[in-house]
PDB file of C-alpha atoms in Angstrom:
ATOM      1  CA  UNK A   1      -1.116  -4.735  -2.961  1.00 83.00           C
ATOM      2  CA  UNK A   2       0.969  -3.419  -5.844  1.00 85.00           C
ATOM      3  CA  UNK A   3       2.570  -5.285  -8.720  1.00 86.00           C
ATOM      4  CA  UNK A   4       4.598  -2.916 -10.880  1.00 85.00           C
ATOM      5  CA  UNK A   5       5.660  -5.429 -13.526  1.00 88.00           C
ATOM      6  CA  UNK A   6       4.296  -6.214 -16.978  1.00 92.00           C
ATOM      7  CA  UNK A   7       2.894  -9.574 -18.131  1.00 93.00           C
ATOM      8  CA  UNK A   8       0.838  -9.837 -14.937  1.00 93.00           C
ATOM      9  CA  UNK A   9      -2.386 -11.854 -14.937  1.00 95.00           C
ATOM     10  CA  UNK A  10      -4.806 -12.225 -12.033  1.00 97.00           C
ATOM     11  CA  UNK A  11      -7.855 -14.371 -12.722  1.00 97.00           C
ATOM     12  CA  UNK A  12     -10.619 -16.283 -10.919  1.00 98.00           C
ATOM     13  CA  UNK A  13     -10.006 -14.679  -7.503  1.00 97.00           C
ATOM     14  CA  UNK A  14     -12.443 -13.388  -4.906  1.00 97.00           C
ATOM     15  CA  UNK A  15     -12.326 -11.244  -1.779  1.00 97.00           C
ATOM     16  CA  UNK A  16     -14.806 -11.204   1.101  1.00 95.00           C
ATOM     17  CA  UNK A  17     -12.842  -9.098   3.585  1.00 95.00           C
ATOM     18  CA  UNK A  18     -13.002  -5.365   4.132  1.00 96.00           C
ATOM     19  CA  UNK A  19      -9.920  -3.517   2.863  1.00 95.00           C
ATOM     20  CA  UNK A  20      -8.977  -0.253   4.569  1.00 94.00           C
ATOM     21  CA  UNK A  21      -6.046   1.863   3.458  1.00 91.00           C
ATOM     22  CA  UNK A  22      -4.700   4.173   6.138  1.00 85.00           C
ATOM     23  CA  UNK A  23      -1.784   5.987   4.471  1.00 75.00           C
ATOM     24  CA  UNK A  24      -1.700   8.813   1.951  1.00 71.00           C
ATOM     25  CA  UNK A  25       1.276   7.116   0.283  1.00 63.00           C
ATOM     26  CA  UNK A  26      -0.916   4.365  -1.191  1.00 74.00           C
ATOM     27  CA  UNK A  27      -1.201   4.655  -4.974  1.00 87.00           C
ATOM     28  CA  UNK A  28      -4.169   2.310  -5.145  1.00 93.00           C
ATOM     29  CA  UNK A  29      -6.405   0.177  -2.927  1.00 96.00           C
ATOM     30  CA  UNK A  30      -8.750  -2.510  -4.240  1.00 97.00           C
ATOM     31  CA  UNK A  31     -10.626  -5.648  -3.333  1.00 97.00           C
ATOM     32  CA  UNK A  32      -8.437  -7.777  -5.599  1.00 97.00           C
ATOM     33  CA  UNK A  33      -5.369  -5.582  -6.157  1.00 96.00           C
ATOM     34  CA  UNK A  34      -4.170  -2.067  -5.382  1.00 95.00           C
ATOM     35  CA  UNK A  35      -2.088  -1.320  -8.499  1.00 95.00           C
ATOM     36  CA  UNK A  36      -1.498  -3.562 -11.510  1.00 95.00           C
ATOM     37  CA  UNK A  37       0.984  -3.201 -14.345  1.00 94.00           C
ATOM     38  CA  UNK A  38       4.265  -1.557 -15.242  1.00 93.00           C
ATOM     39  CA  UNK A  39       4.396   2.244 -15.478  1.00 91.00           C
ATOM     40  CA  UNK A  40       6.735   2.942 -18.422  1.00 89.00           C
ATOM     41  CA  UNK A  41       8.489   6.193 -19.214  1.00 81.00           C
ATOM     42  CA  UNK A  42       6.282   6.714 -22.287  1.00 80.00           C
ATOM     43  CA  UNK A  43       2.525   6.696 -22.825  1.00 83.00           C
ATOM     44  CA  UNK A  44       2.084   3.006 -23.663  1.00 92.00           C
ATOM     45  CA  UNK A  45       3.139  -0.455 -22.547  1.00 93.00           C
ATOM     46  CA  UNK A  46       2.642  -3.708 -24.457  1.00 93.00           C
ATOM     47  CA  UNK A  47       1.483  -6.938 -22.796  1.00 93.00           C
ATOM     48  CA  UNK A  48       1.064  -5.221 -19.438  1.00 94.00           C
ATOM     49  CA  UNK A  49      -1.805  -6.682 -17.379  1.00 96.00           C
ATOM     50  CA  UNK A  50      -4.970  -8.777 -17.310  1.00 97.00           C
ATOM     51  CA  UNK A  51      -7.494  -8.940 -14.466  1.00 98.00           C
ATOM     52  CA  UNK A  52     -10.411 -11.256 -15.233  1.00 98.00           C
ATOM     53  CA  UNK A  53     -13.165 -13.345 -13.634  1.00 98.00           C
ATOM     54  CA  UNK A  54     -12.688 -11.769 -10.198  1.00 98.00           C
ATOM     55  CA  UNK A  55     -15.309 -10.871  -7.582  1.00 98.00           C
ATOM     56  CA  UNK A  56     -15.246  -8.563  -4.572  1.00 98.00           C
ATOM     57  CA  UNK A  57     -17.693  -8.656  -1.666  1.00 97.00           C
ATOM     58  CA  UNK A  58     -15.722  -6.609   0.874  1.00 97.00           C
ATOM     59  CA  UNK A  59     -16.096  -2.922   1.681  1.00 98.00           C
ATOM     60  CA  UNK A  60     -13.161  -0.917   0.271  1.00 97.00           C
ATOM     61  CA  UNK A  61     -11.916   2.437   1.550  1.00 96.00           C
ATOM     62  CA  UNK A  62      -8.721   4.449   1.994  1.00 94.00           C
ATOM     63  CA  UNK A  63      -7.550   7.800   3.302  1.00 90.00           C
ATOM     64  CA  UNK A  64      -5.312   8.151   0.223  1.00 88.00           C
ATOM     65  CA  UNK A  65      -4.758   6.791  -3.278  1.00 91.00           C
ATOM     66  CA  UNK A  66      -7.249   5.499  -5.818  1.00 95.00           C
ATOM     67  CA  UNK A  67      -9.950   3.135  -4.582  1.00 97.00           C
ATOM     68  CA  UNK A  68     -11.748   0.442  -6.587  1.00 98.00           C
ATOM     69  CA  UNK A  69     -13.908  -2.554  -5.823  1.00 98.00           C
ATOM     70  CA  UNK A  70     -11.691  -4.758  -7.990  1.00 98.00           C
ATOM     71  CA  UNK A  71      -8.607  -2.650  -8.768  1.00 98.00           C
ATOM     72  CA  UNK A  72      -7.353   0.653  -7.380  1.00 97.00           C
ATOM     73  CA  UNK A  73      -5.192   1.766 -10.329  1.00 97.00           C
ATOM     74  CA  UNK A  74      -4.935   0.217 -13.819  1.00 97.00           C
ATOM     75  CA  UNK A  75      -1.694   1.063 -15.631  1.00 96.00           C
ATOM     76  CA  UNK A  76      -1.555   1.715 -19.362  1.00 95.00           C
ATOM     77  CA  UNK A  77      -1.522  -0.611 -22.324  1.00 95.00           C
ATOM     78  CA  UNK A  78      -0.873  -0.117 -26.043  1.00 92.00           C
ATOM     79  CA  UNK A  79      -3.360  -0.040 -28.885  1.00 80.00           C
ATOM     80  CA  UNK A  80      -4.181  -3.744 -28.655  1.00 78.00           C
ATOM     81  CA  UNK A  81      -7.091  -4.820 -26.483  1.00 79.00           C
ATOM     82  CA  UNK A  82      -5.314  -7.348 -24.273  1.00 84.00           C
ATOM     83  CA  UNK A  83      -2.380  -5.100 -23.300  1.00 94.00           C
ATOM     84  CA  UNK A  84      -4.113  -3.621 -20.254  1.00 97.00           C
ATOM     85  CA  UNK A  85      -7.550  -5.046 -19.555  1.00 97.00           C
ATOM     86  CA  UNK A  86      -9.989  -5.615 -16.718  1.00 98.00           C
ATOM     87  CA  UNK A  87     -12.806  -7.864 -17.865  1.00 98.00           C
ATOM     88  CA  UNK A  88     -15.570 -10.095 -16.527  1.00 98.00           C
ATOM     89  CA  UNK A  89     -15.393  -8.809 -12.947  1.00 98.00           C
ATOM     90  CA  UNK A  90     -18.130  -8.056 -10.400  1.00 98.00           C
ATOM     91  CA  UNK A  91     -18.289  -5.979  -7.229  1.00 98.00           C
ATOM     92  CA  UNK A  92     -20.836  -6.364  -4.418  1.00 98.00           C
ATOM     93  CA  UNK A  93     -19.024  -4.417  -1.675  1.00 98.00           C
ATOM     94  CA  UNK A  94     -19.527  -0.825  -0.581  1.00 98.00           C
ATOM     95  CA  UNK A  95     -16.906   1.533  -2.003  1.00 98.00           C
ATOM     96  CA  UNK A  96     -15.872   4.763  -0.293  1.00 97.00           C
ATOM     97  CA  UNK A  97     -14.401   7.591  -2.416  1.00 95.00           C
ATOM     98  CA  UNK A  98     -13.702   5.427  -5.456  1.00 97.00           C
ATOM     99  CA  UNK A  99     -15.098   3.354  -8.287  1.00 98.00           C
ATOM    100  CA  UNK A 100     -17.175   0.210  -8.098  1.00 98.00           C
ATOM    101  CA  UNK A 101     -14.776  -1.640 -10.400  1.00 98.00           C
ATOM    102  CA  UNK A 102     -11.653   0.579 -10.763  1.00 98.00           C
ATOM    103  CA  UNK A 103     -10.443   3.717  -9.023  1.00 97.00           C
ATOM    104  CA  UNK A 104      -8.381   5.206 -11.862  1.00 97.00           C
ATOM    105  CA  UNK A 105      -7.371   4.062 -15.369  1.00 97.00           C
ATOM    106  CA  UNK A 106      -4.343   5.028 -17.437  1.00 95.00           C
ATOM    107  CA  UNK A 107      -3.723   5.462 -21.181  1.00 94.00           C
ATOM    108  CA  UNK A 108      -4.908   2.770 -23.666  1.00 95.00           C
ATOM    109  CA  UNK A 109      -6.556   0.678 -20.963  1.00 96.00           C
ATOM    110  CA  UNK A 110      -9.644  -1.459 -21.536  1.00 97.00           C
ATOM    111  CA  UNK A 111     -12.565  -2.290 -19.256  1.00 97.00           C
ATOM    112  CA  UNK A 112     -15.316  -4.629 -20.426  1.00 97.00           C
ATOM    113  CA  UNK A 113     -18.104  -6.949 -19.278  1.00 98.00           C
ATOM    114  CA  UNK A 114     -18.091  -5.864 -15.626  1.00 98.00           C
ATOM    115  CA  UNK A 115     -20.937  -5.358 -13.130  1.00 98.00           C
ATOM    116  CA  UNK A 116     -21.221  -3.252  -9.997  1.00 98.00           C
ATOM    117  CA  UNK A 117     -23.892  -4.005  -7.384  1.00 98.00           C
ATOM    118  CA  UNK A 118     -22.162  -2.324  -4.422  1.00 98.00           C
ATOM    119  CA  UNK A 119     -23.195   1.020  -2.945  1.00 98.00           C
ATOM    120  CA  UNK A 120     -20.838   3.833  -3.968  1.00 98.00           C
ATOM    121  CA  UNK A 121     -20.169   6.529  -1.378  1.00 97.00           C
ATOM    122  CA  UNK A 122     -18.312   9.407  -3.020  1.00 95.00           C
ATOM    123  CA  UNK A 123     -17.305   8.094  -6.440  1.00 96.00           C
ATOM    124  CA  UNK A 124     -18.614   6.580  -9.660  1.00 97.00           C
ATOM    125  CA  UNK A 125     -20.384   3.251  -9.986  1.00 98.00           C
ATOM    126  CA  UNK A 126     -17.855   1.704 -12.394  1.00 98.00           C
ATOM    127  CA  UNK A 127     -14.652   3.669 -13.066  1.00 98.00           C
ATOM    128  CA  UNK A 128     -14.074   6.687 -10.865  1.00 97.00           C
ATOM    129  CA  UNK A 129     -11.370   8.592 -12.785  1.00 96.00           C
ATOM    130  CA  UNK A 130      -9.165   8.437 -15.876  1.00 95.00           C
ATOM    131  CA  UNK A 131      -5.721   9.950 -16.286  1.00 93.00           C
ATOM    132  CA  UNK A 132      -5.768  13.400 -17.902  1.00 92.00           C
ATOM    133  CA  UNK A 133      -5.784  13.080 -21.688  1.00 89.00           C
ATOM    134  CA  UNK A 134      -5.960   9.297 -21.588  1.00 90.00           C
ATOM    135  CA  UNK A 135      -7.552   7.308 -24.399  1.00 92.00           C
ATOM    136  CA  UNK A 136      -9.456   4.441 -22.787  1.00 94.00           C
ATOM    137  CA  UNK A 137     -11.958   1.874 -24.012  1.00 95.00           C
ATOM    138  CA  UNK A 138     -15.094   0.690 -22.227  1.00 95.00           C
ATOM    139  CA  UNK A 139     -17.460  -2.028 -23.412  1.00 96.00           C
ATOM    140  CA  UNK A 140     -20.530  -3.578 -21.810  1.00 98.00           C
ATOM    141  CA  UNK A 141     -20.213  -2.133 -18.308  1.00 98.00           C
ATOM    142  CA  UNK A 142     -23.265  -2.271 -16.019  1.00 98.00           C
ATOM    143  CA  UNK A 143     -24.291  -1.029 -12.579  1.00 98.00           C
ATOM    144  CA  UNK A 144     -27.328  -1.404 -10.333  1.00 98.00           C
ATOM    145  CA  UNK A 145     -29.224   1.869 -10.429  1.00 98.00           C
ATOM    146  CA  UNK A 146     -29.360   2.144  -6.633  1.00 97.00           C
ATOM    147  CA  UNK A 147     -25.572   1.741  -6.323  1.00 98.00           C
ATOM    148  CA  UNK A 148     -24.730   5.140  -7.778  1.00 96.00           C
ATOM    149  CA  UNK A 149     -24.256   6.639 -11.240  1.00 96.00           C
ATOM    150  CA  UNK A 150     -21.648   6.492 -13.985  1.00 94.00           C
ATOM    151  CA  UNK A 151     -21.419   7.779 -17.553  1.00 91.00           C
ATOM    152  CA  UNK A 152     -19.104   4.864 -18.469  1.00 88.00           C
ATOM    153  CA  UNK A 153     -21.844   2.222 -18.513  1.00 96.00           C
ATOM    154  CA  UNK A 154     -25.520   1.384 -18.341  1.00 97.00           C
ATOM    155  CA  UNK A 155     -27.719   1.119 -15.269  1.00 98.00           C
ATOM    156  CA  UNK A 156     -30.186  -1.678 -14.544  1.00 98.00           C
ATOM    157  CA  UNK A 157     -32.900  -2.148 -11.942  1.00 98.00           C
ATOM    158  CA  UNK A 158     -33.217  -4.930  -9.395  1.00 97.00           C
ATOM    159  CA  UNK A 159     -36.010  -6.447 -11.491  1.00 97.00           C
ATOM    160  CA  UNK A 160     -33.648  -6.605 -14.498  1.00 98.00           C
ATOM    161  CA  UNK A 161     -30.620  -8.128 -12.774  1.00 97.00           C
ATOM    162  CA  UNK A 162     -31.701 -11.743 -13.326  1.00 97.00           C
ATOM    163  CA  UNK A 163     -32.216 -11.377 -17.086  1.00 97.00           C
ATOM    164  CA  UNK A 164     -29.496 -12.274 -19.573  1.00 97.00           C
ATOM    165  CA  UNK A 165     -30.818  -9.637 -21.958  1.00 97.00           C
ATOM    166  CA  UNK A 166     -29.767  -6.942 -19.464  1.00 98.00           C
ATOM    167  CA  UNK A 167     -26.067  -7.760 -19.920  1.00 98.00           C
ATOM    168  CA  UNK A 168     -25.314  -7.377 -23.615  1.00 95.00           C
ATOM    169  CA  UNK A 169     -22.380  -9.370 -25.053  1.00 96.00           C
ATOM    170  CA  UNK A 170     -21.678 -11.280 -21.822  1.00 98.00           C
ATOM    171  CA  UNK A 171     -20.463 -14.832 -22.404  1.00 98.00           C
ATOM    172  CA  UNK A 172     -23.099 -16.852 -20.549  1.00 98.00           C
ATOM    173  CA  UNK A 173     -21.794 -20.116 -21.995  1.00 97.00           C
ATOM    174  CA  UNK A 174     -18.179 -19.938 -20.897  1.00 98.00           C
ATOM    175  CA  UNK A 175     -17.617 -17.125 -18.348  1.00 98.00           C
ATOM    176  CA  UNK A 176     -20.869 -16.067 -16.660  1.00 98.00           C
ATOM    177  CA  UNK A 177     -23.762 -18.116 -15.324  1.00 97.00           C
ATOM    178  CA  UNK A 178     -27.386 -17.032 -14.900  1.00 96.00           C
ATOM    179  CA  UNK A 179     -30.083 -19.648 -14.448  1.00 93.00           C
ATOM    180  CA  UNK A 180     -33.811 -18.941 -14.231  1.00 89.00           C
ATOM    181  CA  UNK A 181     -33.883 -18.987 -10.411  1.00 90.00           C
ATOM    182  CA  UNK A 182     -30.631 -17.042  -9.884  1.00 93.00           C
ATOM    183  CA  UNK A 183     -30.957 -13.490  -8.463  1.00 96.00           C
ATOM    184  CA  UNK A 184     -28.056 -12.137 -10.563  1.00 97.00           C
ATOM    185  CA  UNK A 185     -25.138 -13.310 -12.744  1.00 97.00           C
ATOM    186  CA  UNK A 186     -22.200 -15.115 -11.142  1.00 97.00           C
ATOM    187  CA  UNK A 187     -18.860 -16.160 -12.601  1.00 98.00           C
ATOM    188  CA  UNK A 188     -18.613 -19.789 -13.640  1.00 97.00           C
ATOM    189  CA  UNK A 189     -15.071 -20.092 -12.287  1.00 96.00           C
ATOM    190  CA  UNK A 190     -14.100 -17.790  -9.412  1.00 97.00           C
ATOM    191  CA  UNK A 191     -12.589 -19.459  -6.378  1.00 91.00           C
ATOM    192  CA  UNK A 192     -14.420 -18.668  -3.151  1.00 91.00           C
ATOM    193  CA  UNK A 193     -17.091 -16.394  -4.582  1.00 91.00           C
ATOM    194  CA  UNK A 194     -19.782 -18.403  -2.747  1.00 87.00           C
ATOM    195  CA  UNK A 195     -17.990 -18.233   0.611  1.00 84.00           C
ATOM    196  CA  UNK A 196     -19.838 -16.755   3.565  1.00 73.00           C
ATOM    197  CA  UNK A 197     -18.423 -14.389   6.153  1.00 63.00           C
ATOM    198  CA  UNK A 198     -18.243 -15.876   9.653  1.00 63.00           C
ATOM    199  CA  UNK A 199     -20.999 -14.729  12.019  1.00 63.00           C
TER     200      UNK A 199
END
């Protein structure tokens, strides 16, 4: 749901269930979290939030608020990279009216080393929106070309998704795994990412 405190860290989590928001009062809806971080009175917040090594496989939608495959709304950070960061995350679920990774990002937030495979219906393939006038930082963001489009990252084809060279600056020794017979990268440590939905 929502965690409006600083010094929040969510890591190595996965979701396989569909998430459906049904109220216009929702600020954010996501496969891993709706809203993360403290919203200060100013334009920056130190040591605010980290979301890392998380995977979503569920379909995410809402009638209100910001929608993201991993996170609905990412609150602001400061001018240091780890103050508000979403990194090393992957989405496989369909997203309706939102972003494949994040719905909306705030000032001084960072997004890096994330992948979207899920079909986007009415949004952008990686990050759907940013707060007006926000300074944000994006590094090494990738999306499957059939999932949608996004100016925040680079697209890849299905024939490229099992090649390490496609995903520049990914840590394939410590964080990601991609062997010769794998169809696409997976996270080395992400509880439940290999779970299967019941028939």
